[in-house]
Amino acid sequence: LLKIIYNLTLILSSHVFLLRMLFHIQMFKSLSIKTAE
């Protein structure tokens, strides 16, 4: 049971990390576009 919970948290944390990275990249892109204009 502990292994399953550990695996789930690991998968969730990796997904959250990826989502955060994507969000920051989008923010950075929009900011750079705004400054370019």
PDB file of N, CA and C in Angstrom:
ATOM      1  N   LEU A   1       0.835  -1.208   0.000  1.00  0.00           N
ATOM      2  CA  LEU A   1       0.000   0.000   0.000  1.00  0.00           C
ATOM      3  C   LEU A   1       0.867   1.254   0.000  1.00  0.00           C
ATOM      4  N   LEU A   2       1.895   1.263   0.833  1.00  0.00           N
ATOM      5  CA  LEU A   2       2.784   2.427   0.901  1.00  0.00           C
ATOM      6  C   LEU A   2       3.444   2.699  -0.441  1.00  0.00           C
ATOM      7  N   LYS A   3       3.835   1.633  -1.113  1.00  0.00           N
ATOM      8  CA  LYS A   3       4.483   1.791  -2.429  1.00  0.00           C
ATOM      9  C   LYS A   3       3.541   2.454  -3.420  1.00  0.00           C
ATOM     10  N   ILE A   4       2.275   2.046  -3.398  1.00  0.00           N
ATOM     11  CA  ILE A   4       1.275   2.616  -4.314  1.00  0.00           C
ATOM     12  C   ILE A   4       1.099   4.100  -4.029  1.00  0.00           C
ATOM     13  N   ILE A   5       0.973   4.453  -2.749  1.00  0.00           N
ATOM     14  CA  ILE A   5       0.810   5.860  -2.352  1.00  0.00           C
ATOM     15  C   ILE A   5       2.040   6.651  -2.774  1.00  0.00           C
ATOM     16  N   TYR A   6       3.213   6.079  -2.551  1.00  0.00           N
ATOM     17  CA  TYR A   6       4.462   6.748  -2.921  1.00  0.00           C
ATOM     18  C   TYR A   6       4.525   6.996  -4.420  1.00  0.00           C
ATOM     19  N   ASN A   7       4.145   5.995  -5.197  1.00  0.00           N
ATOM     20  CA  ASN A   7       4.146   6.136  -6.658  1.00  0.00           C
ATOM     21  C   ASN A   7       3.155   7.205  -7.107  1.00  0.00           C
ATOM     22  N   LEU A   8       1.981   7.222  -6.497  1.00  0.00           N
ATOM     23  CA  LEU A   8       0.960   8.211  -6.854  1.00  0.00           C
ATOM     24  C   LEU A   8       1.439   9.622  -6.567  1.00  0.00           C
ATOM     25  N   THR A   9       2.035   9.834  -5.403  1.00  0.00           N
ATOM     26  CA  THR A   9       2.524  11.165  -5.043  1.00  0.00           C
ATOM     27  C   THR A   9       3.652  11.577  -5.978  1.00  0.00           C
ATOM     28  N   LEU A  10       4.479  10.617  -6.357  1.00  0.00           N
ATOM     29  CA  LEU A  10       5.594  10.895  -7.265  1.00  0.00           C
ATOM     30  C   LEU A  10       5.060  11.337  -8.625  1.00  0.00           C
ATOM     31  N   ILE A  11       4.054  10.617  -9.128  1.00  0.00           N
ATOM     32  CA  ILE A  11       3.443  10.957 -10.420  1.00  0.00           C
ATOM     33  C   ILE A  11       2.772  12.324 -10.338  1.00  0.00           C
ATOM     34  N   LEU A  12       2.022  12.559  -9.257  1.00  0.00           N
ATOM     35  CA  LEU A  12       1.327  13.834  -9.085  1.00  0.00           C
ATOM     36  C   LEU A  12       2.304  14.992  -9.025  1.00  0.00           C
ATOM     37  N   SER A  13       3.368  14.839  -8.251  1.00  0.00           N
ATOM     38  CA  SER A  13       4.342  15.919  -8.104  1.00  0.00           C
ATOM     39  C   SER A  13       5.033  16.217  -9.430  1.00  0.00           C
ATOM     40  N   SER A  14       5.328  15.182 -10.202  1.00  0.00           N
ATOM     41  CA  SER A  14       5.968  15.389 -11.502  1.00  0.00           C
ATOM     42  C   SER A  14       5.020  16.118 -12.451  1.00  0.00           C
ATOM     43  N   HIS A  15       3.728  15.773 -12.394  1.00  0.00           N
ATOM     44  CA  HIS A  15       2.735  16.447 -13.230  1.00  0.00           C
ATOM     45  C   HIS A  15       2.615  17.910 -12.837  1.00  0.00           C
ATOM     46  N   VAL A  16       2.576  18.175 -11.533  1.00  0.00           N
ATOM     47  CA  VAL A  16       2.472  19.548 -11.038  1.00  0.00           C
ATOM     48  C   VAL A  16       3.698  20.336 -11.477  1.00  0.00           C
ATOM     49  N   PHE A  17       4.870  19.714 -11.391  1.00  0.00           N
ATOM     50  CA  PHE A  17       6.109  20.369 -11.805  1.00  0.00           C
ATOM     51  C   PHE A  17       6.063  20.727 -13.284  1.00  0.00           C
ATOM     52  N   LEU A  18       5.601  19.798 -14.104  1.00  0.00           N
ATOM     53  CA  LEU A  18       5.500  20.046 -15.548  1.00  0.00           C
ATOM     54  C   LEU A  18       4.510  21.162 -15.845  1.00  0.00           C
ATOM     55  N   LEU A  19       3.375  21.141 -15.149  1.00  0.00           N
ATOM     56  CA  LEU A  19       2.367  22.184 -15.350  1.00  0.00           C
ATOM     57  C   LEU A  19       2.916  23.547 -14.970  1.00  0.00           C
ATOM     58  N   ARG A  20       3.656  23.596 -13.856  1.00  0.00           N
ATOM     59  CA  ARG A  20       4.265  24.853 -13.421  1.00  0.00           C
ATOM     60  C   ARG A  20       5.255  25.355 -14.457  1.00  0.00           C
ATOM     61  N   MET A  21       6.076  24.445 -14.976  1.00  0.00           N
ATOM     62  CA  MET A  21       7.067  24.818 -15.985  1.00  0.00           C
ATOM     63  C   MET A  21       6.367  25.392 -17.218  1.00  0.00           C
ATOM     64  N   LEU A  22       5.325  24.711 -17.685  1.00  0.00           N
ATOM     65  CA  LEU A  22       4.573  25.185 -18.849  1.00  0.00           C
ATOM     66  C   LEU A  22       3.966  26.550 -18.587  1.00  0.00           C
ATOM     67  N   PHE A  23       3.416  26.727 -17.388  1.00  0.00           N
ATOM     68  CA  PHE A  23       2.796  27.997 -17.024  1.00  0.00           C
ATOM     69  C   PHE A  23       3.822  29.122 -17.039  1.00  0.00           C
ATOM     70  N   HIS A  24       5.001  28.856 -16.461  1.00  0.00           N
ATOM     71  CA  HIS A  24       6.051  29.874 -16.419  1.00  0.00           C
ATOM     72  C   HIS A  24       6.558  30.206 -17.822  1.00  0.00           C
ATOM     73  N   ILE A  25       6.660  29.196 -18.667  1.00  0.00           N
ATOM     74  CA  ILE A  25       7.110  29.415 -20.051  1.00  0.00           C
ATOM     75  C   ILE A  25       6.100  30.299 -20.781  1.00  0.00           C
ATOM     76  N   GLN A  26       4.811  30.018 -20.604  1.00  0.00           N
ATOM     77  CA  GLN A  26       3.759  30.823 -21.234  1.00  0.00           C
ATOM     78  C   GLN A  26       3.814  32.263 -20.741  1.00  0.00           C
ATOM     79  N   MET A  27       3.995  32.443 -19.434  1.00  0.00           N
ATOM     80  CA  MET A  27       4.093  33.777 -18.842  1.00  0.00           C
ATOM     81  C   MET A  27       5.288  34.518 -19.428  1.00  0.00           C
ATOM     82  N   PHE A  28       6.415  33.837 -19.496  1.00  0.00           N
ATOM     83  CA  PHE A  28       7.638  34.441 -20.028  1.00  0.00           C
ATOM     84  C   PHE A  28       7.459  34.841 -21.490  1.00  0.00           C
ATOM     85  N   LYS A  29       6.813  33.970 -22.264  1.00  0.00           N
ATOM     86  CA  LYS A  29       6.574  34.260 -23.683  1.00  0.00           C
ATOM     87  C   LYS A  29       5.698  35.494 -23.842  1.00  0.00           C
ATOM     88  N   SER A  30       4.615  35.554 -23.083  1.00  0.00           N
ATOM     89  CA  SER A  30       3.697  36.694 -23.185  1.00  0.00           C
ATOM     90  C   SER A  30       4.397  37.978 -22.755  1.00  0.00           C
ATOM     91  N   LEU A  31       5.236  37.897 -21.733  1.00  0.00           N
ATOM     92  CA  LEU A  31       5.964  39.077 -21.263  1.00  0.00           C
ATOM     93  C   LEU A  31       6.960  39.550 -22.316  1.00  0.00           C
ATOM     94  N   SER A  32       7.687  38.626 -22.920  1.00  0.00           N
ATOM     95  CA  SER A  32       8.680  38.991 -23.930  1.00  0.00           C
ATOM     96  C   SER A  32       8.003  39.591 -25.162  1.00  0.00           C
ATOM     97  N   ILE A  33       6.825  39.090 -25.509  1.00  0.00           N
ATOM     98  CA  ILE A  33       6.074  39.631 -26.652  1.00  0.00           C
ATOM     99  C   ILE A  33       5.626  41.057 -26.337  1.00  0.00           C
ATOM    100  N   LYS A  34       5.159  41.275 -25.113  1.00  0.00           N
ATOM    101  CA  LYS A  34       4.700  42.608 -24.709  1.00  0.00           C
ATOM    102  C   LYS A  34       5.848  43.610 -24.727  1.00  0.00           C
ATOM    103  N   THR A  35       7.011  43.198 -24.239  1.00  0.00           N
ATOM    104  CA  THR A  35       8.159  44.104 -24.201  1.00  0.00           C
ATOM    105  C   THR A  35       8.689  44.365 -25.607  1.00  0.00           C
ATOM    106  N   ALA A  36       8.563  43.369 -26.500  1.00  0.00           N
ATOM    107  CA  ALA A  36       9.024  43.533 -27.880  1.00  0.00           C
ATOM    108  C   ALA A  36       8.195  44.595 -28.596  1.00  0.00           C
ATOM    109  N   GLU A  37       6.913  44.639 -28.306  1.00  0.00           N
ATOM    110  CA  GLU A  37       6.028  45.641 -28.915  1.00  0.00           C
ATOM    111  C   GLU A  37       6.321  46.996 -28.291  1.00  0.00           C
TER     112      GLU A  37
END
